[in-house]
Tab-separated table of C-alpha atoms in Angstrom:
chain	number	residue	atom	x	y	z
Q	1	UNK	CA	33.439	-27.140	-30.170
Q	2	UNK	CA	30.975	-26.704	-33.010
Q	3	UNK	CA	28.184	-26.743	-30.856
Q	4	UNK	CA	29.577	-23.917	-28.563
Q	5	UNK	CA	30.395	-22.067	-31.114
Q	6	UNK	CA	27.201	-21.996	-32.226
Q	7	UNK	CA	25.760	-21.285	-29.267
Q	8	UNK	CA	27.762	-18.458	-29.070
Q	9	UNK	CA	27.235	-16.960	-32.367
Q	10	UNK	CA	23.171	-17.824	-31.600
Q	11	UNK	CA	23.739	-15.716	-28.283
Q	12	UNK	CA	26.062	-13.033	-29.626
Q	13	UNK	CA	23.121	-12.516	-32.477
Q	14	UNK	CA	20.601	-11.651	-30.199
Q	15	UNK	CA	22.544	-9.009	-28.311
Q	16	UNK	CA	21.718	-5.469	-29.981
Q	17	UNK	CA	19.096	-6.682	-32.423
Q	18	UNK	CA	16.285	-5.246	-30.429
Q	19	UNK	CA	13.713	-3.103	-33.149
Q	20	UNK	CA	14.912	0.696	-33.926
Q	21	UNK	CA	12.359	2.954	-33.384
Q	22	UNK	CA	12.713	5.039	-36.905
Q	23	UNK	CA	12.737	9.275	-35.843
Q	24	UNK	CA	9.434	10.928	-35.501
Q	25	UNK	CA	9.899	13.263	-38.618
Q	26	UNK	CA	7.301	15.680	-40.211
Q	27	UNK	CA	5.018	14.006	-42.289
Q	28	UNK	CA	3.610	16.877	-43.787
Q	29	UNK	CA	6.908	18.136	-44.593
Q	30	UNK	CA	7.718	15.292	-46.582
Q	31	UNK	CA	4.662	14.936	-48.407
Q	32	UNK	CA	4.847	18.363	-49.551
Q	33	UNK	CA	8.575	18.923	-50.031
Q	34	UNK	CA	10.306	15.912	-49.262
Q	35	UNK	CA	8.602	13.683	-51.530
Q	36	UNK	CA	8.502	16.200	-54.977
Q	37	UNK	CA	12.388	15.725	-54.979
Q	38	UNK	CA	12.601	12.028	-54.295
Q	39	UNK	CA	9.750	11.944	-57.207
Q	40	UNK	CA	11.777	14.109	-59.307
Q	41	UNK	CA	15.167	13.022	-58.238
Q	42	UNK	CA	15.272	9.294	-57.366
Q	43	UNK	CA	11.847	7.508	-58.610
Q	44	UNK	CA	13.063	5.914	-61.898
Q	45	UNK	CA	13.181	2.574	-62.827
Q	46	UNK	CA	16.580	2.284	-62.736
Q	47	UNK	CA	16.893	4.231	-59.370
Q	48	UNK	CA	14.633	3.708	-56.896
Q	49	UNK	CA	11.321	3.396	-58.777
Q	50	UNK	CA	11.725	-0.850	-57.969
Q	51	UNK	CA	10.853	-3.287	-55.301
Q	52	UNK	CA	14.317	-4.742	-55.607
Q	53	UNK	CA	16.050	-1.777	-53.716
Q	54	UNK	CA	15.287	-0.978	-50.214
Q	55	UNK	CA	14.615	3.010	-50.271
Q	56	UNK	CA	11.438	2.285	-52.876
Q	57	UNK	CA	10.018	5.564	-54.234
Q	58	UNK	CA	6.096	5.305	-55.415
Q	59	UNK	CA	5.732	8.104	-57.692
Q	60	UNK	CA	3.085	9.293	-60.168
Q	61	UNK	CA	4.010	7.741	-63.972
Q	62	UNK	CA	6.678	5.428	-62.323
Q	63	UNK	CA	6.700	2.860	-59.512
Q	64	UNK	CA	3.888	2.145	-58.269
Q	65	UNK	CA	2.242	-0.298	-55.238
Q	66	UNK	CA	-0.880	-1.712	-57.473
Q	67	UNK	CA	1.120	-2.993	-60.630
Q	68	UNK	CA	-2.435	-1.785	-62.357
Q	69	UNK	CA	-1.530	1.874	-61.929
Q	70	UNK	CA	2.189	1.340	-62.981
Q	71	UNK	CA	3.376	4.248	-65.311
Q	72	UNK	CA	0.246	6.672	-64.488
Q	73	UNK	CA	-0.172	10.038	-63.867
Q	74	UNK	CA	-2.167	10.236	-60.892
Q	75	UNK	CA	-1.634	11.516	-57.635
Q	76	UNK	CA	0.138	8.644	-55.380
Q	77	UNK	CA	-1.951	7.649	-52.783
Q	78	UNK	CA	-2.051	8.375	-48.535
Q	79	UNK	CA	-0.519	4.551	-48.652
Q	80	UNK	CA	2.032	5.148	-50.932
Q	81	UNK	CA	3.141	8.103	-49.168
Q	82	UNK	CA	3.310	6.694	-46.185
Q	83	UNK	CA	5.790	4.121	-47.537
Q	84	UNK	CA	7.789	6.534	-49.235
Q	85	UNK	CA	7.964	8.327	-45.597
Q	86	UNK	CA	8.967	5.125	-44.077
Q	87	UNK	CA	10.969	3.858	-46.505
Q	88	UNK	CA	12.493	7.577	-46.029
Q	89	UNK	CA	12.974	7.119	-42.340
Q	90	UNK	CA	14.907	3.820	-42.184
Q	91	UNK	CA	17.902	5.576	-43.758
Q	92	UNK	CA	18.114	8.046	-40.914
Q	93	UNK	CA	17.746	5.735	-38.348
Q	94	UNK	CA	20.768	6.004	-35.701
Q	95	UNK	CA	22.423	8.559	-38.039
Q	96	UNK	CA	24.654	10.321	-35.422
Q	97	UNK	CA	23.389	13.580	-36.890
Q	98	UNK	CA	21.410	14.819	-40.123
Q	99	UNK	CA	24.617	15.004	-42.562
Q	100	UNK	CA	25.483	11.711	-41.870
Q	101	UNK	CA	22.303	9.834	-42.434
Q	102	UNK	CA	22.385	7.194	-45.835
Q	103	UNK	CA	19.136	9.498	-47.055
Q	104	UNK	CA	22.064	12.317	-47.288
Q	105	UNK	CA	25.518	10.599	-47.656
Q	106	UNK	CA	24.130	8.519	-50.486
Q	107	UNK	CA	22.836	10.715	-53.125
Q	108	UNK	CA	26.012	12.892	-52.466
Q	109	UNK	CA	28.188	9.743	-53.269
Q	110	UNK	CA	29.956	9.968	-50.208
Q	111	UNK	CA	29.083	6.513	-49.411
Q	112	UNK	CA	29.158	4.224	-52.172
Q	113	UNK	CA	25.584	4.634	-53.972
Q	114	UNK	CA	24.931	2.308	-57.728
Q	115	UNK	CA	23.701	5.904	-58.680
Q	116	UNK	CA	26.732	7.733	-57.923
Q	117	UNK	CA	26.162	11.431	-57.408
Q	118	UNK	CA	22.433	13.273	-57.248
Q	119	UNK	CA	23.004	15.922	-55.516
Q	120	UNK	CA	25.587	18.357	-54.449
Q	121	UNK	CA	25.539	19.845	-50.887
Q	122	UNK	CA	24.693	23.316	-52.516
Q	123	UNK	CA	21.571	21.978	-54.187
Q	124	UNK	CA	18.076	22.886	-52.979
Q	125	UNK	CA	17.053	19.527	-52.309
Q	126	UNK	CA	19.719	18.625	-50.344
Q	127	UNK	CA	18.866	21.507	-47.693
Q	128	UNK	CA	15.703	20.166	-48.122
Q	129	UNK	CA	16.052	16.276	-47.158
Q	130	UNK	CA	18.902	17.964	-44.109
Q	131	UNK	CA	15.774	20.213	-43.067
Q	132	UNK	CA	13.329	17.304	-43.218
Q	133	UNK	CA	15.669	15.053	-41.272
Q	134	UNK	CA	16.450	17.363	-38.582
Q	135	UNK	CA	12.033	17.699	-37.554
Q	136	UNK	CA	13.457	14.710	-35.789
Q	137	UNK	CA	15.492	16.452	-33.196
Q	138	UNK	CA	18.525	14.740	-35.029
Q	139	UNK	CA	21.191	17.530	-35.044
């Protein structure tokens, strides 16, 4: 019996678990709008300026990927920002449509989020992530 079930669950596992292409989105759209609010917005320490959370925001005088450069000023760099895009994209993967993606529903706390409440739909930089999300043909 055990080893059936096991079989099944091994079986059952595999169904569905093929790898989810993230959306094509506009890279330079995040770089130059998308990633000044998740700088401003959601980059600290105690957000998502850490490798212990899974949207990771590299920022300039917060989280950084070369521990060296933690804390300064300068510019991120191309590889950084190219994380930040990815790390981006994985929330609005299979989102049915651009309001209900985590990279939305999230920072309005309408799914549970440790930071409650960053934005309100009326802000600026909400339109802004909805407008980035949708360069993905994602309605």
């Amino acid at each position: 019996m055990i080893r059936r079930a096991a079989s099944l669950s091994l079986l059952l596992g595999c169904v569905g678990n093929a790898p989810v292409e993230p959306p094509s989105l506009d890279l330079a759209m995040f770089a130059s709008r998308v990633q000044p609010v998740l700088a401003a917005r959601c980059a600290s320490p105690a957000c998502h300026g850490s490798d212990r959370r899974r949207l990771r925001v590299y920022a300039p005088g917060f989280f950084r990927s070369d521990p060296r450069r933690v804390h300064r000023d300068e510019p991120i760099t191309a590889d950084e920002l190219a994380a930040n895009e990815r790390s981006a994209a994985a929330f609005v993967v299979e989102a049915p449509s651009a309001a209900e993606s985590l990279l939305v529903t999230k920072p309005l706390d309408q799914v549970p989020h440790l930071g409650g409440q960053v934005f309100s739909a009326s802000d600026d930089e909400h339109a802004t992530l909805l407008a980035w999300i949708r360069t993905g043909a994602i309605p």
